[in-house]
Coordinates of N, CA and C in Angstrom, one line a residue:
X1408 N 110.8 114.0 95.7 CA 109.5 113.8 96.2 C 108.9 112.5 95.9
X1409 N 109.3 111.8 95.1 CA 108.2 110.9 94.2 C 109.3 109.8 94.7
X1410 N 110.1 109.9 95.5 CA 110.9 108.7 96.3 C 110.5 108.8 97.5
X1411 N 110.0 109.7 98.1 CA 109.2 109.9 99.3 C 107.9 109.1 99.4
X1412 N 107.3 109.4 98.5 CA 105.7 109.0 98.0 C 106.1 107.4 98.0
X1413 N 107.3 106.8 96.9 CA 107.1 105.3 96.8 C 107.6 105.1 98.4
X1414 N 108.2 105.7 99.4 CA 108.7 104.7 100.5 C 107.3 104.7 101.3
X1415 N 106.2 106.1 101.1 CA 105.3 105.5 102.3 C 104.5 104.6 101.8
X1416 N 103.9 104.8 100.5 CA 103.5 103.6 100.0 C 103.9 102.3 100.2
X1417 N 105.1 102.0 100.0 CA 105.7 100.4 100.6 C 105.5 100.1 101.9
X1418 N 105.7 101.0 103.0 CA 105.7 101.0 104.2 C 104.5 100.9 104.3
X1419 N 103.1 101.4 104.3 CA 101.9 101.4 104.5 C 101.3 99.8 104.0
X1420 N 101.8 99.7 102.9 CA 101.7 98.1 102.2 C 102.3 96.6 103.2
X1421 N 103.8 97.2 103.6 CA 103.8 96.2 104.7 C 102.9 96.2 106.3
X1422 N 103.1 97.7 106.2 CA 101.6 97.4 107.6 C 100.4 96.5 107.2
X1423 N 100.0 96.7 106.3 CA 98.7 96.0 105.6 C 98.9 94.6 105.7
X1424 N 99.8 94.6 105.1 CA 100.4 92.4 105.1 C 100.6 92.4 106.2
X1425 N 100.8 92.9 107.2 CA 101.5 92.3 109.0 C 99.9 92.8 109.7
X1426 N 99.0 93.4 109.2 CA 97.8 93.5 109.8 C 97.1 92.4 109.4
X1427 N 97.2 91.5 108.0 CA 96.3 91.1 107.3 C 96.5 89.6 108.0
X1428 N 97.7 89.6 108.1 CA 98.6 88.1 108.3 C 97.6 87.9 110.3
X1429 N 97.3 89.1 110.8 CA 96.9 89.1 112.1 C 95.5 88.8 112.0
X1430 N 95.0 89.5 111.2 CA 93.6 89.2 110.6 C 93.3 87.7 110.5
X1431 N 94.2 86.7 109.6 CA 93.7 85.9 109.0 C 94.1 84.5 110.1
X1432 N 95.3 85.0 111.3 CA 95.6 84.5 112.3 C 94.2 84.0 113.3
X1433 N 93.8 85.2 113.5 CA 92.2 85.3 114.8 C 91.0 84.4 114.0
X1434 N 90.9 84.6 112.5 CA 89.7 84.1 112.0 C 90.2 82.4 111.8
X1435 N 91.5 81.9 111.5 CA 91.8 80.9 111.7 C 92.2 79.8 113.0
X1436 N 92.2 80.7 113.7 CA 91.6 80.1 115.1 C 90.7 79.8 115.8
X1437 N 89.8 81.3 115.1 CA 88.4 80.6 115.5 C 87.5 79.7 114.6
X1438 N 88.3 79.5 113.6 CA 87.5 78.7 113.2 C 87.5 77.1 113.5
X1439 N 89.4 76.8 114.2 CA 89.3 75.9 114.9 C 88.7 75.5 116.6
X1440 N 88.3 76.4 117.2 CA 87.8 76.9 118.4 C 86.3 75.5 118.4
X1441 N 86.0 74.9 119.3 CA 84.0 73.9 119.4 C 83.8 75.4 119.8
X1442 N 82.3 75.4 119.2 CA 81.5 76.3 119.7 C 80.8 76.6 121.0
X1443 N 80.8 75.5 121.6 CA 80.6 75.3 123.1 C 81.6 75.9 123.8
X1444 N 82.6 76.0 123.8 CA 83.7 76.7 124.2 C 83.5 78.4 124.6
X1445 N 83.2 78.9 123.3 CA 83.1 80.5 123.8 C 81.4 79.9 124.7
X1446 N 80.7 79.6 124.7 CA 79.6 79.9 125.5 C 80.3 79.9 127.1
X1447 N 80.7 78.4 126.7 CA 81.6 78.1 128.6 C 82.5 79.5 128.9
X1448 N 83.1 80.2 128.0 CA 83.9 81.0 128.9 C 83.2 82.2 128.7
X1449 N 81.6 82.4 128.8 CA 81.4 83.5 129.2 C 81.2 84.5 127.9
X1450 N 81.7 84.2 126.8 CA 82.1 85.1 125.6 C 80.8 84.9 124.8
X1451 N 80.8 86.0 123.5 CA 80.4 85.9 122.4 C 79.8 84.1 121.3
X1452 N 79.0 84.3 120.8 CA 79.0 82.9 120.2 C 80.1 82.9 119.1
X1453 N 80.2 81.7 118.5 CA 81.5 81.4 118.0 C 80.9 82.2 116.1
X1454 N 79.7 82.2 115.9 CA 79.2 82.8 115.1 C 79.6 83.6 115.2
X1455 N 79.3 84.7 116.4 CA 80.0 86.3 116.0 C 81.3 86.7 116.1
X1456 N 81.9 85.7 116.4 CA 83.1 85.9 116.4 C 83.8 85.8 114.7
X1457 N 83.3 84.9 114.2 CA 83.5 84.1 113.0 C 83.0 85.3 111.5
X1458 N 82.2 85.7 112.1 CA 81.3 86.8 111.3 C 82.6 88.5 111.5
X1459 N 82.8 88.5 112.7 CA 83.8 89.7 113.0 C 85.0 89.7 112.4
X1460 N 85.9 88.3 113.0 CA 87.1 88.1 112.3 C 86.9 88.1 110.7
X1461 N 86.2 87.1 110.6 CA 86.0 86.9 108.4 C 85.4 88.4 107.8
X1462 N 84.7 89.1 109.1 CA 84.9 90.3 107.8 C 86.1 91.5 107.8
X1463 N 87.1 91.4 109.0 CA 88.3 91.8 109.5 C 89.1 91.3 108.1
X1464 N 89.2 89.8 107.7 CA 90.0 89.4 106.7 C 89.7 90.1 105.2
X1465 N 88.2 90.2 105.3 CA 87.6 90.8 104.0 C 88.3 92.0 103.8
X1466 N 88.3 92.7 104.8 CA 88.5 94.3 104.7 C 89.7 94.3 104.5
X1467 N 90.6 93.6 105.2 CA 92.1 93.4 105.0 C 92.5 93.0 104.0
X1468 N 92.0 92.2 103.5 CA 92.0 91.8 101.8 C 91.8 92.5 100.8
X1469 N 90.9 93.0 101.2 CA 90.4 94.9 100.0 C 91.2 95.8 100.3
X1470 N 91.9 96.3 101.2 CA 92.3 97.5 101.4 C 93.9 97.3 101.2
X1471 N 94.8 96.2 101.8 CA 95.8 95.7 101.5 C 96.0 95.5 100.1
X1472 N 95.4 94.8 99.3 CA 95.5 94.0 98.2 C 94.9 94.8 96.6
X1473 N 93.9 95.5 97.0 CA 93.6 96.4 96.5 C 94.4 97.4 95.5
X1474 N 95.3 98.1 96.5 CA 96.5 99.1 95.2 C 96.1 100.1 95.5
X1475 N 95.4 100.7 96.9 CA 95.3 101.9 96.8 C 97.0 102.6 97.8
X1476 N 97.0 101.7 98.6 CA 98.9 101.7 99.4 C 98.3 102.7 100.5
X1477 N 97.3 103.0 100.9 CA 97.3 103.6 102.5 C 96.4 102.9 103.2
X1478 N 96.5 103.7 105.1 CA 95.8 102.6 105.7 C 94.8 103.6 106.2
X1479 N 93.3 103.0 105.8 CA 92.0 103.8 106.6 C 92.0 103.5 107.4
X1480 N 90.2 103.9 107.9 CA 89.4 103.3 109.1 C 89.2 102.1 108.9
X1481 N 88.8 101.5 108.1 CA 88.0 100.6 108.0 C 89.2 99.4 108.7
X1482 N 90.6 99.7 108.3 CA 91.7 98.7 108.6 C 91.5 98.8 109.7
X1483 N 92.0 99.9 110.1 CA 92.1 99.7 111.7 C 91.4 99.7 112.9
X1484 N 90.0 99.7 112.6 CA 88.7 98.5 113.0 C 88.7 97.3 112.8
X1485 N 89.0 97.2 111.7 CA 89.8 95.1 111.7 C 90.5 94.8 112.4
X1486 N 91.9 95.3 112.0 CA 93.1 95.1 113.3 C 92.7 95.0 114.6
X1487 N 91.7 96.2 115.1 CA 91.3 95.8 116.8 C 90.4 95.0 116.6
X1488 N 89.4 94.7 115.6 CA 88.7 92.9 115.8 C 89.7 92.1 116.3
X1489 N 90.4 91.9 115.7 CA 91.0 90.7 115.4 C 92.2 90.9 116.7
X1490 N 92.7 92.1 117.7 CA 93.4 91.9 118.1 C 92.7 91.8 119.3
X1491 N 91.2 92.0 119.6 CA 90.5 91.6 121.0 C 90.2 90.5 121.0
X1492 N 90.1 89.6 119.7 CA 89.7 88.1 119.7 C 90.9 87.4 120.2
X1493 N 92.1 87.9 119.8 CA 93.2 87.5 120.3 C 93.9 87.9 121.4
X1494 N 93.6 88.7 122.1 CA 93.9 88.8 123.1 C 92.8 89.1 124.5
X1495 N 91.6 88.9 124.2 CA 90.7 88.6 125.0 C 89.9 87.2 124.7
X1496 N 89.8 86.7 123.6 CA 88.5 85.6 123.4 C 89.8 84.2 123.2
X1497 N 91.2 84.5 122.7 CA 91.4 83.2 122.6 C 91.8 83.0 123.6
X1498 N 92.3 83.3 125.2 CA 92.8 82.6 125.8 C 91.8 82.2 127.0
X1499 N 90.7 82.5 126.8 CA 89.6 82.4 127.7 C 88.9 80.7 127.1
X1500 N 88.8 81.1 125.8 CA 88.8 80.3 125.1 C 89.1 78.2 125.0
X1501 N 91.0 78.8 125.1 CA 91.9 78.6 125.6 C 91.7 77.4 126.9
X1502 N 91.1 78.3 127.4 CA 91.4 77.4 129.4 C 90.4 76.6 129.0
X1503 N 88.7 76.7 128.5 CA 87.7 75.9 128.7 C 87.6 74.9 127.5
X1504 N 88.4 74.8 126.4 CA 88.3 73.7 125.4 C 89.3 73.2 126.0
X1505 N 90.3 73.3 126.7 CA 91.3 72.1 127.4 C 92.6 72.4 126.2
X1506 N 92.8 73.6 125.6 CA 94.2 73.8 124.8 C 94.4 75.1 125.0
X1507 N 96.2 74.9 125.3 CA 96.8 75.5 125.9 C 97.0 75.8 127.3
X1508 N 98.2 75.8 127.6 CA 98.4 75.6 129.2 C 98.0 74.3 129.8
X1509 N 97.8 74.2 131.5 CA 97.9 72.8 131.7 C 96.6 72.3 132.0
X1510 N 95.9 72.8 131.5 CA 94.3 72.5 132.1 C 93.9 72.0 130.7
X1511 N 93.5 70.3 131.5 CA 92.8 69.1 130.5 C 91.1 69.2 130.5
X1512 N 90.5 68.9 129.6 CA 89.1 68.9 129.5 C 88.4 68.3 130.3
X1513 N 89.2 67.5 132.0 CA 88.6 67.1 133.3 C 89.5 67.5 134.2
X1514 N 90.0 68.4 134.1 CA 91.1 69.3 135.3 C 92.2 69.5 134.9
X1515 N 93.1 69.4 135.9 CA 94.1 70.3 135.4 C 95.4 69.1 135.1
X1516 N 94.9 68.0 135.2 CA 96.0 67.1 134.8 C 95.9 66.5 133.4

């Protein structure tokens, strides 16, 4: 039984570092992101974004790192921070700072 207990513990531990590593992916993007950017595409200010992801990293940092070895709520409210910044705010993002894909900061050349 107590080999049972250490594999979900480890397992739970690597979800945490592959959540945390996603965490610290979205806050480090946005922190390279101009702030003008999210206004242009419509989105959130770069503040709340910055405020959402960095406290996604916090909580990932406590809960991961911590030593308790399971995954709450609180994680997996981070994880979806960080996975709608990244899959909704960076590529929107994306098109109107002129990085990524083929569109330049005066069209598309």
């Amino acid at each position: 039984m107590a080999l049972v207990y250490a594999i979900q513990y480890y397992l739970y531990f690597a979800l945490g570092l592959v959540a945390l590593g996603i965490e610290v992916w979205a806050f480090s993007d946005c922190v390279r992101r101009p702030g003008t950017a999210f206004e242009a595409a419509f989105k959130r200010t770069k503040g709340f974004w910055l405020a959402l992801t960095g406290g996604a990293v916090v909580v990932g940092l406590l809960s991961t790192l911590g030593g308790r070895g399971g995954f709450n709520l609180f994680q997996l409210v981070a994880i979806v921070a960080a996975c709608v910044y990244l899959a909704d705010v960076k590529p929107a993002v994306s098109q109107t700072s002129g990085r990524g894909g083929n569109q330049g900061p005066y069209g598309p050349w």
